[in-house]
C-alpha cells in the first residue's frame, strides 16, 4: 500500500464524517494491521500530537504532513510543551549499526541541537540523493586549480602570474559588465593554501549541513555568500579583484557556529568548545592572510591583489540568512516571518549593489586598474 492509499483509507475509516480529527490509538492499530508501520520516530511524533490534544485526537492535515515528512508548528509546540517524554535511550545507544548509519548518527549529533530532531533525522534519512552540491563544487574547484597550476606552472600565489587575471572566471572591476564573474570567481583560488582551507571546510561542514538541510537550502546559502562577497568588494574595495570560494565557505561556517552557540546546551558534539576556538582561530587567520596579501604583497604585482572583504560578507550572510535556515529544520521557510525579513534585506542589498556598479564608478571617478 502506497502513501496516498494509506491516507485515503485513514480518512474513509477513521474520519467518515470529515471532522478533520482522527483518534491516535485507533490510527496506530490500523497502520500495524495493514503491515505498514511508520518508523519509530514518526510514531513518537504521533503520540506527541495526540498528547497535545485534550481528546487524544490528531488533526488530519497534521497527520498528512507527518507522513509526508513535513512537521507542523503545532507539532513543534507539542514537543516544546513537554507533554510527551522522549525514549530514554538516545541514538548513541543504538546497537548493531553499519558504517553508513553510524556516519548518519554522527552527522545528527554534529548538526542538530535537540534529541527529537536527531531521532527524526536518523530514522527518515535516505542515502539517495547524496549530498552532491558541496562535493561537486569542491571537485570543480580542484579541477580548475590543477588546470591553471599546470598551465601557469605555479601552485602558490597564482595571482602574481601575469596570465592569471586573464581567466574568464575571475572577478575584476574592469569586467563588471560580465555578470557571470560575480559567481564564477569561486572556482579560482590564490594558491594551494587557500584551496586546501576552503575544500576542507566545505567537506567537513558543508557536506553534513547538506545531508541534514538538503541541497536546495545549502546551495542557496553558499551561493548567496559567494554573490554577496563579490558585490561587497565592488562597493567597499572598488579597485580589487576577487578569487576563491571564501564567501560561500564563511557563510556556511558562520551559520553553523552561530547555530552551535545559540543551542549550546543541546549540542552533543564532542569537544565543542575546543573545536569552536580552533574554527575561529583558523577563520581569523585566513582573513588575516588575505589582508596581508591585499595590502603588503610579498611579490611584485601588476595590479591590486584580491580583496578580503568577501570573507566578511560571507560571514554576515551566514549569521543572518544562514542562521535562519539552520534554525528552521523540517519547517518550510516560507512559513517563517524571519525568513522574509532576511530575504527582504538581502534583496535590498542586491538592488543597491547593482545600482552602485552601474552608476557609482563613473560618478565617483574611481580609478580602476585596466582589465587584463
Coordinates of C-alpha atoms in Angstrom, one line a residue:
X1 CA 0.0 0.0 0.0
X2 CA 1.5 3.4 -1.0
X3 CA 1.3 6.6 1.0
X4 CA -1.7 8.1 -0.9
X5 CA -3.7 4.9 -0.5
X6 CA -3.0 4.8 3.2
X7 CA -4.1 8.4 3.7
X8 CA -7.3 7.7 1.7
X9 CA -8.0 4.6 3.8
X10 CA -7.4 6.5 7.0
X11 CA -9.9 9.2 6.1
X12 CA -12.6 6.8 5.0
X13 CA -12.4 4.5 8.0
X14 CA -11.4 6.9 10.8
X15 CA -12.9 10.2 9.7
X16 CA -16.0 9.3 7.6
X17 CA -17.8 12.4 8.7
X18 CA -14.8 14.6 7.7
X19 CA -14.5 16.3 11.1
X20 CA -10.8 16.8 10.5
X21 CA -9.7 14.7 13.5
X22 CA -8.5 11.1 14.0
X23 CA -8.0 9.1 17.2
X24 CA -4.3 8.4 17.6
X25 CA -4.7 5.0 19.2
X26 CA -7.0 3.8 16.5
X27 CA -4.8 5.0 13.8
X28 CA -1.7 3.3 15.2
X29 CA -3.7 0.0 15.3
X30 CA -4.8 0.5 11.7
X31 CA -1.2 1.1 10.5
X32 CA 0.1 -2.1 12.1
X33 CA -2.9 -4.2 11.0
X34 CA -2.1 -3.3 7.4
X35 CA 1.6 -4.1 7.8
X36 CA 2.7 -0.6 7.0
X37 CA 4.3 0.6 10.3
X38 CA 5.7 4.0 10.4
X39 CA 9.3 4.4 11.5
X40 CA 9.8 4.7 15.3
X41 CA 10.4 8.5 15.2
X42 CA 7.1 9.2 13.4
X43 CA 5.2 7.0 15.8
X44 CA 6.7 9.1 18.6
X45 CA 5.7 12.3 16.8
X46 CA 2.1 10.9 16.5
X47 CA 1.9 10.3 20.2
X48 CA 3.2 13.8 20.9
X49 CA 0.4 15.3 18.7
X50 CA -2.2 13.1 20.5
X51 CA -1.0 14.1 23.9
X52 CA -1.1 17.8 23.0
X53 CA -4.8 17.4 22.3
X54 CA -7.3 17.0 25.3
X55 CA -9.3 14.3 23.5
X56 CA -6.3 12.3 22.2
X57 CA -7.0 13.2 18.6
X58 CA -4.8 14.2 15.7
X59 CA -5.7 16.8 13.1
X60 CA -5.9 15.0 9.7
X61 CA -3.8 17.7 8.0
X62 CA -1.1 17.4 10.6
X63 CA -1.1 13.6 10.0
X64 CA -0.7 14.2 6.3
X65 CA 2.2 16.5 7.0
X66 CA 3.8 13.9 9.3
X67 CA 3.6 11.1 6.8
X68 CA 4.9 13.5 4.1
X69 CA 7.8 14.4 6.4
X70 CA 6.6 17.9 7.0
X71 CA 6.5 19.0 10.6
X72 CA 3.8 21.5 11.5
X73 CA 4.1 24.3 14.0
X74 CA 1.5 22.6 16.3
X75 CA 3.8 19.6 16.5
X76 CA 6.7 21.8 17.4
X77 CA 4.6 23.3 20.2
X78 CA 3.6 19.9 21.4
X79 CA 7.2 19.0 21.8
X80 CA 8.1 22.3 23.4
X81 CA 5.3 22.0 26.0
X82 CA 6.9 18.8 27.3
X83 CA 3.6 16.8 27.0
X84 CA 5.4 13.7 26.0
X85 CA 8.6 12.0 27.2
X86 CA 11.2 11.0 24.7
X87 CA 12.6 7.5 24.9
X88 CA 15.4 7.3 27.5
X89 CA 17.7 5.7 25.0
X90 CA 19.4 8.2 22.7
X91 CA 20.9 7.4 19.3
X92 CA 24.3 6.9 20.9
X93 CA 22.8 3.7 22.4
X94 CA 21.6 2.2 19.0
X95 CA 23.3 -1.2 18.7
X96 CA 24.3 -3.0 15.5
X97 CA 24.6 0.0 13.2
X98 CA 26.5 -0.3 9.9
X99 CA 29.3 2.2 8.9
X100 CA 27.0 4.5 6.9
X101 CA 24.3 4.6 9.7
X102 CA 27.0 5.4 12.2
X103 CA 28.0 8.3 10.0
X104 CA 24.4 9.5 9.8
X105 CA 24.2 9.3 13.6
X106 CA 27.5 11.3 13.8
X107 CA 26.0 14.0 11.5
X108 CA 22.8 14.1 13.6
X109 CA 24.8 14.9 16.7
X110 CA 27.1 17.3 14.9
X111 CA 24.4 19.5 13.3
X112 CA 21.1 19.2 15.3
X113 CA 20.7 20.6 18.8
X114 CA 17.6 18.5 20.0
X115 CA 17.2 14.8 20.6
X116 CA 13.8 14.8 18.9
X117 CA 15.3 16.3 15.8
X118 CA 18.1 13.9 15.8
X119 CA 15.8 10.9 16.1
X120 CA 13.6 12.4 13.3
X121 CA 16.6 12.9 11.0
X122 CA 18.2 9.5 11.8
X123 CA 15.1 7.5 11.0
X124 CA 13.9 9.4 7.9
X125 CA 17.3 9.9 6.3
X126 CA 17.9 8.2 2.9
X127 CA 21.2 7.8 1.2
X128 CA 19.6 8.9 -2.1
X129 CA 20.0 11.6 -3.3
X130 CA 23.5 12.0 -1.8
X131 CA 24.9 15.4 -0.8
X132 CA 26.1 16.2 -4.4
X133 CA 26.3 20.0 -4.3
X134 CA 29.2 20.6 -1.9
X135 CA 31.1 17.6 -3.3
X136 CA 30.6 18.8 -6.9
X137 CA 31.7 22.4 -6.1
X138 CA 34.8 21.2 -4.3
X139 CA 35.7 18.8 -7.2
X140 CA 35.2 21.5 -9.7
X141 CA 37.4 23.9 -7.8
X142 CA 40.2 21.3 -7.5
X143 CA 40.0 20.6 -11.3
X144 CA 40.2 24.3 -12.2
X145 CA 43.1 24.8 -9.8
X146 CA 45.0 21.9 -11.3
X147 CA 44.4 23.1 -14.8
X148 CA 45.6 26.6 -14.1
X149 CA 48.5 25.3 -12.0
X150 CA 49.7 23.1 -14.8
X151 CA 49.2 25.9 -17.4
X152 CA 51.0 28.6 -15.3
X153 CA 53.5 26.2 -13.7
X154 CA 52.7 27.9 -10.4
X155 CA 50.9 26.4 -7.4
X156 CA 51.3 29.1 -4.7
X157 CA 50.3 32.7 -5.1
X158 CA 49.0 32.2 -8.6
X159 CA 47.5 35.7 -8.7
X160 CA 51.0 37.1 -9.1
X161 CA 51.3 35.4 -12.5
X162 CA 50.5 38.0 -15.3
X163 CA 48.3 35.5 -17.1
X164 CA 46.2 34.5 -14.1
X165 CA 43.9 37.5 -14.2
X166 CA 43.1 36.9 -17.8
X167 CA 40.9 34.0 -16.8
X168 CA 37.2 34.5 -17.7
X169 CA 36.3 33.2 -14.3
X170 CA 38.0 35.8 -12.1
X171 CA 36.0 38.9 -10.9
X172 CA 37.8 42.0 -12.0
X173 CA 36.4 45.5 -11.6
X174 CA 37.1 46.3 -15.2
X175 CA 34.9 43.4 -16.3
X176 CA 31.9 44.2 -14.1
X177 CA 29.6 44.0 -17.1
X178 CA 30.3 40.3 -17.4
X179 CA 27.9 39.4 -14.7
X180 CA 28.8 35.7 -14.5
X181 CA 32.1 36.7 -12.9
X182 CA 30.3 37.7 -9.7
X183 CA 29.8 34.0 -9.2
X184 CA 32.4 32.1 -11.2
X185 CA 35.3 33.6 -9.2
X186 CA 34.5 31.0 -6.6
X187 CA 36.3 28.4 -8.8
X188 CA 39.6 30.3 -8.8
X189 CA 42.0 30.4 -5.8
X190 CA 45.1 32.3 -4.8
X191 CA 47.0 29.1 -4.3
X192 CA 47.2 25.7 -2.8
X193 CA 46.8 27.0 0.7
X194 CA 43.5 28.8 0.1
X195 CA 42.1 25.9 -1.9
X196 CA 43.0 23.4 0.8
X197 CA 41.5 25.5 3.5
X198 CA 38.2 26.1 1.6
X199 CA 37.9 22.5 0.4
X200 CA 38.5 21.1 3.9
X201 CA 35.7 23.3 5.4
X202 CA 33.3 22.6 2.5
X203 CA 33.7 18.8 3.1
X204 CA 33.8 18.8 6.9
X205 CA 31.0 21.3 7.4
X206 CA 29.2 21.8 4.1
X207 CA 28.5 18.1 3.4
X208 CA 26.9 17.3 6.8
X209 CA 24.8 20.5 6.6
X210 CA 23.7 19.4 3.1
X211 CA 22.8 15.9 4.4
X212 CA 20.6 17.4 7.1
X213 CA 19.1 20.5 5.5
X214 CA 19.1 19.4 1.8
X215 CA 20.7 20.5 -1.4
X216 CA 18.3 23.5 -2.1
X217 CA 18.9 25.3 1.2
X218 CA 22.6 24.8 1.5
X219 CA 23.3 25.6 -2.2
X220 CA 21.2 28.8 -1.7
X221 CA 23.2 29.8 1.4
X222 CA 26.5 29.0 -0.3
X223 CA 25.8 30.9 -3.5
X224 CA 24.3 33.8 -1.5
X225 CA 27.6 34.1 0.4
X226 CA 29.6 34.0 -2.9
X227 CA 27.4 36.6 -4.6
X228 CA 27.4 38.9 -1.5
X229 CA 31.2 38.6 -1.4
X230 CA 31.9 39.9 -4.9
X231 CA 29.2 42.6 -4.6
X232 CA 30.6 43.8 -1.3
X233 CA 34.1 44.0 -2.8
X234 CA 32.7 46.0 -5.7
X235 CA 31.3 48.5 -3.2
X236 CA 34.0 48.7 -0.5
X237 CA 37.2 47.8 -2.3
X238 CA 36.5 49.1 -5.8
X239 CA 39.9 48.6 -7.4
X240 CA 40.4 45.0 -6.2
X241 CA 39.6 41.7 -7.9
X242 CA 38.2 38.6 -6.1
X243 CA 39.1 34.9 -6.3
X244 CA 38.2 31.9 -4.1
X245 CA 35.1 30.4 -2.6
X246 CA 35.7 32.1 0.8
X247 CA 32.4 34.0 0.6
X248 CA 30.4 30.8 0.5
X249 CA 32.6 28.9 2.9
X250 CA 32.4 31.6 5.5
X251 CA 28.6 31.8 5.1
X252 CA 28.4 28.0 5.9
X253 CA 30.8 28.1 8.8
X254 CA 29.4 31.3 10.4
X255 CA 25.9 29.9 10.2
X256 CA 26.9 26.6 11.8
X257 CA 29.0 28.2 14.5
X258 CA 26.2 30.7 15.3
X259 CA 23.7 27.8 15.5
X260 CA 26.0 25.9 17.9
X261 CA 26.4 29.0 20.1
X262 CA 22.7 29.7 20.3
X263 CA 21.9 26.0 21.1
X264 CA 25.0 25.4 23.2
X265 CA 23.3 23.3 25.9
X266 CA 21.6 21.0 23.4
X267 CA 24.6 20.3 21.1
X268 CA 26.1 16.9 21.8
X269 CA 29.2 17.1 19.6
X270 CA 32.3 16.2 21.5
X271 CA 34.9 18.8 22.4
X272 CA 32.6 21.6 21.1
X273 CA 34.4 24.4 23.0
X274 CA 37.8 23.4 21.7
X275 CA 36.5 22.9 18.2
X276 CA 34.8 26.3 18.3
X277 CA 38.0 28.0 19.4
X278 CA 40.0 26.2 16.7
X279 CA 37.5 27.1 14.0
X280 CA 37.5 30.8 15.0
X281 CA 41.3 30.8 15.0
X282 CA 41.6 29.2 11.6
X283 CA 39.0 31.5 10.1
X284 CA 40.6 34.6 11.6
X285 CA 44.0 33.5 10.4
X286 CA 42.7 33.1 6.8
X287 CA 41.2 36.6 6.9
X288 CA 44.5 37.9 8.3
X289 CA 46.4 36.3 5.5
X290 CA 44.0 37.8 2.9
X291 CA 44.5 41.3 4.4
X292 CA 48.3 40.8 4.3
X293 CA 48.2 39.8 0.7
X294 CA 46.0 42.7 -0.2
X295 CA 48.0 45.5 1.4
X296 CA 51.5 44.1 1.7
X297 CA 52.1 41.8 -1.3
X298 CA 55.2 39.7 -0.9
X299 CA 56.0 39.8 -4.6
X300 CA 55.9 42.5 -7.3
X301 CA 52.4 42.6 -8.8
X302 CA 51.0 44.3 -11.9
X303 CA 47.8 45.4 -10.1
X304 CA 45.9 45.2 -6.8
X305 CA 45.7 41.8 -5.2
X306 CA 42.3 40.1 -4.4
X307 CA 40.2 41.7 -1.6
X308 CA 39.5 40.2 1.8
X309 CA 36.0 41.7 2.0
X310 CA 34.4 38.6 0.5
X311 CA 35.2 36.7 3.7
X312 CA 33.5 39.2 5.9
X313 CA 30.4 39.5 3.6
X314 CA 30.1 35.7 3.6
X315 CA 30.2 35.7 7.4
X316 CA 27.4 38.3 7.6
X317 CA 25.2 36.2 5.2
X318 CA 25.9 33.2 7.4
X319 CA 24.9 34.8 10.6
X320 CA 21.7 36.3 9.1
X321 CA 20.3 34.2 6.3
X322 CA 22.2 31.0 7.3
X323 CA 21.1 31.0 10.9
X324 CA 17.5 31.4 9.8
X325 CA 17.9 28.4 7.5
X326 CA 19.5 26.2 10.1
X327 CA 17.0 27.0 12.8
X328 CA 14.1 26.1 10.5
X329 CA 14.9 22.4 10.3
X330 CA 12.0 20.5 8.7
X331 CA 9.9 23.6 8.6
X332 CA 9.0 25.4 5.4
X333 CA 11.0 28.7 5.1
X334 CA 8.1 30.5 3.6
X335 CA 6.2 30.0 6.8
X336 CA 8.9 31.8 8.9
X337 CA 8.5 35.5 9.3
X338 CA 12.2 35.9 10.0
X339 CA 13.0 34.3 6.6
X340 CA 11.0 37.0 4.7
X341 CA 12.8 39.7 6.7
X342 CA 16.2 38.3 5.8
X343 CA 15.2 37.8 2.2
X344 CA 14.0 41.4 2.0
X345 CA 17.3 42.7 3.5
X346 CA 19.3 40.6 1.1
X347 CA 17.2 41.7 -1.9
X348 CA 17.6 45.4 -0.9
X349 CA 21.4 44.8 -0.7
X350 CA 21.4 43.3 -4.2
X351 CA 19.5 46.2 -5.7
X352 CA 21.8 48.7 -4.0
X353 CA 24.9 46.8 -5.3
X354 CA 23.5 46.7 -8.8
X355 CA 22.9 50.4 -8.9
X356 CA 26.3 51.0 -7.4
X357 CA 28.0 49.0 -10.0
X358 CA 26.1 50.7 -12.8
X359 CA 26.4 54.3 -11.7
X360 CA 28.8 54.9 -8.8
X361 CA 32.1 54.1 -10.6
X362 CA 31.6 56.9 -13.1
X363 CA 30.0 59.3 -10.6
X364 CA 32.9 58.9 -8.1
X365 CA 35.6 58.9 -10.8
X366 CA 37.0 55.7 -9.5
X367 CA 40.4 54.8 -11.0
X368 CA 40.3 51.1 -11.5
X369 CA 43.2 49.1 -13.0
X370 CA 42.8 48.3 -16.7
X371 CA 41.3 44.9 -17.3
X372 CA 43.8 42.2 -18.3

